[in-house]
């Protein structure tokens, strides 16, 4: 059974077989039913500790107070925030709607406006995180890891691709110190829930953390602005989606964002594109972290190889448009 009996009992789930959800690549996710109503049940990836659920519970309460909808943590029948049963399991409220692997300019504008409301709702909110992943978006650390793996496996079949990532990384712009805020931390397109054309809520809140807007928007816009998909070796960056996203986000945060944060947006998209290329490349050596699409690829390595090349191509496309993208930022905030 995909959900252990102990977990089913802890949340008083109905006997109906759960539906697996394969959109995400990290946690194992199912939609089950409790008293006839859908709930999300997840087994967390080992990279997350159970205490992450306490952070989700606290921050989503703040967001609800400010009028933002989110999946909310459901405690067990004994009042516990999670249960351990051959892994860490939790339940969340189910939010109706759709997710999209890619966004149109109109959807990107809607998504960015929602993200702006999220950032405004958490502005000034004080929270001491129970769980954190130091270095989750520490680009130099990820690059150093890839360099070490390459040095230990110089004859690996993917060594040339790893070298290409490290070579491109040398061209990354330097991002100055920026204010630290509570950020979502993983705003890829599939983490936005839509109700028709309306961006309804943000999903996958395990990555909530203190971080910078350069990283937050860098990750969002490299995902939303990819005109093809994350595994297309000819991936390119769509300036129309970038512009639409800025038009949605800037009005919500114009008085909150510093000049340095605005100036870091394009550099953040470049940096996260290369950082992700390095992480996918590292998993070519380790072959254990990222989930993979078995309907399209013969192995995790095949999928990671495609994702690495896609993000290198995306970086090249962003770099070629850098001046025009910078001008779009100025217009959005002007």
Coordinates of C-alpha atoms in Angstrom, one line a residue:
X1 CA 0.0 0.0 0.0
X2 CA 1.5 3.4 -1.0
X3 CA 0.5 5.0 2.3
X4 CA 1.4 2.9 5.4
X5 CA -1.4 1.7 7.6
X6 CA -0.1 3.7 10.6
X7 CA -0.3 6.9 8.6
X8 CA -3.8 6.1 7.3
X9 CA -4.9 5.5 10.9
X10 CA -3.2 8.6 12.2
X11 CA -5.2 10.8 9.9
X12 CA -8.4 8.7 9.8
X13 CA -8.2 8.4 6.1
X14 CA -11.0 6.7 4.2
X15 CA -10.5 3.2 2.7
X16 CA -10.5 4.6 -0.9
X17 CA -7.2 4.1 -2.6
X18 CA -5.1 7.3 -2.8
X19 CA -4.1 8.9 -6.1
X20 CA -0.3 9.4 -6.6
X21 CA 0.7 12.9 -7.8
X22 CA 3.9 12.9 -9.9
X23 CA 4.3 16.6 -10.6
X24 CA 7.0 17.2 -7.9
X25 CA 10.5 15.5 -7.9
X26 CA 11.2 15.5 -4.2
X27 CA 8.5 14.4 -1.8
X28 CA 6.2 11.4 -2.5
X29 CA 2.7 12.9 -2.8
X30 CA -0.8 11.4 -2.8
X31 CA -4.3 12.7 -2.7
X32 CA -6.4 10.7 -0.3
X33 CA -9.8 11.2 1.3
X34 CA -10.9 11.8 4.8
X35 CA -14.6 11.8 5.6
X36 CA -15.1 12.0 1.8
X37 CA -13.0 15.2 1.4
X38 CA -9.6 15.2 -0.5
X39 CA -6.5 15.8 1.5
X40 CA -2.8 15.8 0.5
X41 CA -0.6 13.1 2.1
X42 CA 3.1 13.3 1.7
X43 CA 6.2 11.4 2.6
X44 CA 9.0 13.9 3.0
X45 CA 12.3 13.5 1.2
X46 CA 15.0 12.7 3.8
X47 CA 16.5 16.1 3.2
X48 CA 13.6 17.6 5.2
X49 CA 13.2 17.1 8.9
X50 CA 9.8 16.8 10.5
X51 CA 10.2 20.2 12.2
X52 CA 9.7 21.8 8.8
X53 CA 6.0 21.3 9.4
X54 CA 6.0 23.6 12.4
X55 CA 7.4 26.4 10.2
X56 CA 4.7 25.7 7.6
X57 CA 2.0 25.8 10.3
X58 CA 3.2 29.2 11.7
X59 CA 3.8 30.9 8.4
X60 CA 0.6 29.8 6.7
X61 CA -1.3 31.1 9.8
X62 CA 0.3 34.5 9.2
X63 CA -0.6 34.3 5.5
X64 CA -4.2 33.4 6.3
X65 CA -4.4 36.4 8.6
X66 CA -3.4 38.6 5.6
X67 CA -6.0 37.0 3.3
X68 CA -3.8 34.6 1.4
X69 CA -4.9 31.0 0.8
X70 CA -2.4 28.2 1.2
X71 CA -2.4 24.4 1.9
X72 CA -2.7 24.2 5.8
X73 CA -1.1 21.5 7.9
X74 CA -3.5 18.9 9.3
X75 CA -2.5 17.4 12.6
X76 CA -3.0 13.8 13.4
X77 CA -5.9 12.5 15.5
X78 CA -3.5 12.7 18.5
X79 CA -2.6 16.3 17.7
X80 CA 0.8 15.7 16.3
X81 CA 2.2 17.8 13.4
X82 CA 3.6 14.7 11.6
X83 CA 4.0 11.0 12.0
X84 CA 7.1 8.8 11.5
X85 CA 6.4 5.5 9.7
X86 CA 9.4 4.3 7.7
X87 CA 9.8 8.0 6.9
X88 CA 8.2 11.3 7.9
X89 CA 4.6 11.7 6.8
X90 CA 2.2 14.7 7.0
X91 CA -1.2 15.7 5.7
X92 CA -2.2 19.1 4.2
X93 CA -5.5 20.6 3.2
X94 CA -6.2 20.2 -0.5
X95 CA -6.6 23.3 -2.7
X96 CA -8.7 22.8 -5.9
X97 CA -7.2 24.0 -9.1
X98 CA -4.6 23.3 -11.8
X99 CA -0.8 23.5 -12.0
X100 CA 1.1 24.2 -15.2
X101 CA 4.6 23.1 -16.2
X102 CA 4.9 26.3 -18.2
X103 CA 3.2 29.7 -18.0
X104 CA 1.9 32.1 -20.6
X105 CA 2.6 35.8 -20.1
X106 CA -0.9 36.3 -18.6
X107 CA -0.3 33.5 -16.2
X108 CA 3.1 34.8 -15.2
X109 CA 1.6 38.2 -14.5
X110 CA -1.0 36.6 -12.2
X111 CA 1.6 34.3 -10.5
X112 CA 3.9 37.3 -9.9
X113 CA 1.1 39.4 -8.4
X114 CA 0.4 36.5 -6.0
X115 CA 4.1 36.3 -5.1
X116 CA 4.1 40.0 -4.5
X117 CA 1.2 39.7 -2.1
X118 CA 3.0 36.8 -0.4
X119 CA 6.1 38.9 0.0
X120 CA 4.1 41.9 1.4
X121 CA 2.2 39.6 3.8
X122 CA 5.5 38.4 5.3
X123 CA 7.3 41.7 5.3
X124 CA 8.3 42.4 8.9
X125 CA 7.1 39.0 10.2
X126 CA 9.5 37.6 12.7
X127 CA 9.9 33.8 12.8
X128 CA 12.6 31.6 14.2
X129 CA 12.7 28.6 11.9
X130 CA 12.5 25.1 13.5
X131 CA 14.1 23.6 10.4
X132 CA 16.6 25.0 8.0
X133 CA 18.7 23.8 5.1
X134 CA 21.9 25.8 5.3
X135 CA 23.4 26.4 1.8
X136 CA 20.3 25.3 -0.1
X137 CA 21.0 28.2 -2.5
X138 CA 24.7 28.7 -1.8
X139 CA 25.9 28.8 -5.4
X140 CA 29.6 28.7 -4.6
X141 CA 29.0 25.6 -2.4
X142 CA 27.1 23.8 -5.1
X143 CA 29.8 24.6 -7.6
X144 CA 32.5 23.5 -5.2
X145 CA 30.7 20.2 -4.7
X146 CA 30.6 19.6 -8.5
X147 CA 34.3 20.5 -8.8
X148 CA 35.1 17.9 -6.1
X149 CA 33.0 15.2 -7.8
X150 CA 34.7 16.0 -11.1
X151 CA 38.2 15.8 -9.6
X152 CA 37.4 12.4 -8.2
X153 CA 35.9 11.1 -11.4
X154 CA 37.8 12.7 -14.3
X155 CA 37.1 9.8 -16.6
X156 CA 33.3 9.8 -15.9
X157 CA 31.2 9.9 -19.1
X158 CA 29.6 13.2 -18.0
X159 CA 32.9 14.9 -17.0
X160 CA 32.9 17.1 -20.1
X161 CA 29.4 18.3 -19.3
X162 CA 30.4 19.1 -15.7
X163 CA 33.4 21.0 -17.0
X164 CA 31.1 23.0 -19.2
X165 CA 29.0 24.0 -16.2
X166 CA 32.1 25.1 -14.2
X167 CA 33.4 27.1 -17.1
X168 CA 30.1 29.0 -17.5
X169 CA 30.0 29.7 -13.8
X170 CA 33.1 31.8 -14.1
X171 CA 31.1 34.3 -16.1
X172 CA 28.4 34.8 -13.4
X173 CA 27.9 38.4 -12.2
X174 CA 28.7 39.2 -8.6
X175 CA 25.6 39.9 -6.5
X176 CA 26.1 42.4 -3.6
X177 CA 24.9 41.7 -0.1
X178 CA 21.1 42.1 0.0
X179 CA 18.4 42.3 2.7
X180 CA 17.2 39.0 4.1
X181 CA 13.5 38.3 4.0
X182 CA 11.2 35.3 4.5
X183 CA 10.9 33.8 1.0
X184 CA 9.1 30.8 -0.5
X185 CA 12.4 29.4 -1.8
X186 CA 11.1 27.3 -4.7
X187 CA 8.8 29.3 -6.9
X188 CA 8.9 27.1 -10.0
X189 CA 5.8 27.1 -12.2
X190 CA 4.4 23.9 -10.8
X191 CA 4.3 25.4 -7.3
X192 CA 1.6 27.9 -8.3
X193 CA -2.0 26.7 -8.1
X194 CA -4.3 28.3 -10.6
X195 CA -8.1 28.5 -10.6
X196 CA -8.8 29.2 -14.3
X197 CA -6.8 32.3 -15.1
X198 CA -6.4 33.3 -11.4
X199 CA -3.3 32.4 -9.5
X200 CA -4.9 31.0 -6.4
X201 CA -2.1 30.0 -4.0
X202 CA 1.5 28.8 -3.6
X203 CA 2.3 25.1 -3.0
X204 CA 5.3 23.1 -1.6
X205 CA 6.1 25.2 1.4
X206 CA 9.0 23.0 2.7
X207 CA 11.5 25.5 1.3
X208 CA 10.3 28.5 3.3
X209 CA 13.4 30.2 4.7
X210 CA 15.2 33.5 5.2
X211 CA 16.7 34.4 1.9
X212 CA 17.2 37.2 -0.7
X213 CA 14.9 38.3 -3.5
X214 CA 17.8 37.7 -6.0
X215 CA 17.5 34.0 -5.3
X216 CA 13.7 34.0 -4.9
X217 CA 13.0 35.7 -8.2
X218 CA 15.9 34.1 -9.9
X219 CA 14.4 30.7 -9.3
X220 CA 10.9 31.8 -10.2
X221 CA 11.8 33.6 -13.4
X222 CA 14.2 31.0 -14.7
X223 CA 11.3 28.5 -14.4
X224 CA 8.5 30.7 -15.7
X225 CA 10.6 32.3 -18.4
X226 CA 11.8 29.1 -19.9
X227 CA 10.0 29.0 -23.3
X228 CA 10.3 25.3 -23.7
X229 CA 10.9 23.0 -20.6
X230 CA 13.4 22.1 -18.0
X231 CA 14.8 19.2 -20.0
X232 CA 15.1 20.8 -23.4
X233 CA 18.8 21.2 -24.5
X234 CA 17.7 24.1 -26.6
X235 CA 15.9 26.0 -23.8
X236 CA 15.6 29.7 -24.3
X237 CA 14.4 32.6 -22.1
X238 CA 11.2 34.4 -23.1
X239 CA 11.5 38.2 -22.4
X240 CA 7.7 38.6 -22.8
X241 CA 7.1 36.3 -19.7
X242 CA 9.9 38.2 -17.8
X243 CA 8.2 41.5 -18.6
X244 CA 4.7 40.2 -17.7
X245 CA 6.0 38.9 -14.4
X246 CA 7.6 42.2 -13.5
X247 CA 4.4 43.9 -14.3
X248 CA 2.6 41.7 -11.8
X249 CA 5.1 41.7 -9.0
X250 CA 6.4 45.3 -9.0
X251 CA 3.1 47.1 -8.1
X252 CA 2.7 44.9 -5.0
X253 CA 6.2 45.5 -3.6
X254 CA 7.4 48.8 -5.1
X255 CA 7.7 50.5 -1.7
X256 CA 9.3 47.4 -0.1
X257 CA 12.1 46.6 -2.5
X258 CA 15.5 48.4 -2.4
X259 CA 17.4 49.7 -5.4
X260 CA 20.0 46.9 -4.8
X261 CA 17.3 44.2 -4.9
X262 CA 15.9 45.6 -8.1
X263 CA 19.3 45.6 -9.7
X264 CA 19.9 42.0 -8.7
X265 CA 17.0 40.5 -10.5
X266 CA 18.6 39.6 -13.8
X267 CA 21.8 38.5 -12.1
X268 CA 19.7 36.3 -9.9
X269 CA 18.1 34.5 -12.9
X270 CA 21.5 33.9 -14.4
X271 CA 22.9 32.6 -11.2
X272 CA 20.1 30.2 -10.3
X273 CA 20.2 28.8 -13.9
X274 CA 23.8 27.9 -13.5
X275 CA 23.3 26.8 -9.9
X276 CA 20.7 24.3 -11.0
X277 CA 22.8 23.1 -13.9
X278 CA 25.5 22.4 -11.3
X279 CA 23.1 20.5 -9.0
X280 CA 21.8 18.4 -11.9
X281 CA 25.3 17.7 -13.0
X282 CA 26.4 16.7 -9.5
X283 CA 23.6 14.1 -9.5
X284 CA 25.0 12.6 -12.7
X285 CA 27.9 11.4 -10.5
X286 CA 25.8 10.6 -7.4
X287 CA 22.6 9.4 -9.1
X288 CA 20.5 9.6 -6.0
X289 CA 18.8 12.9 -5.3
X290 CA 16.4 14.2 -8.0
X291 CA 13.3 12.3 -9.1
X292 CA 13.0 11.6 -12.8
X293 CA 10.4 11.2 -15.4
X294 CA 10.3 7.5 -16.3
X295 CA 7.8 8.1 -19.2
X296 CA 10.4 10.2 -21.0
X297 CA 13.8 9.0 -19.9
X298 CA 15.5 5.7 -19.5
X299 CA 17.3 6.6 -16.2
X300 CA 17.7 9.4 -13.7
X301 CA 21.1 10.2 -15.3
X302 CA 19.4 10.6 -18.7
X303 CA 17.0 13.1 -17.2
X304 CA 19.7 14.9 -15.2
X305 CA 21.8 15.1 -18.3
X306 CA 19.0 16.8 -20.2
X307 CA 18.2 19.2 -17.3
X308 CA 21.9 20.2 -17.1
X309 CA 22.1 21.0 -20.8
X310 CA 18.7 22.8 -20.6
X311 CA 19.9 25.2 -17.9
X312 CA 23.2 25.9 -19.7
X313 CA 21.2 26.8 -22.7
X314 CA 18.8 29.0 -20.6
X315 CA 21.8 30.8 -19.1
X316 CA 23.2 31.5 -22.6
X317 CA 19.8 32.9 -23.7
X318 CA 19.5 35.2 -20.6
X319 CA 23.1 36.4 -21.1
X320 CA 22.4 37.3 -24.7
X321 CA 19.4 39.4 -23.6
X322 CA 20.8 40.9 -20.5
X323 CA 20.7 44.6 -21.5
X324 CA 17.1 44.4 -22.7
X325 CA 16.0 42.5 -19.5
X326 CA 17.7 45.1 -17.3
X327 CA 15.8 47.8 -19.1
X328 CA 12.5 45.9 -18.5
X329 CA 13.3 46.0 -14.7
X330 CA 13.8 49.7 -14.8
X331 CA 10.5 50.3 -16.7
X332 CA 8.6 48.0 -14.3
X333 CA 9.7 50.0 -11.3
X334 CA 9.8 53.4 -13.0

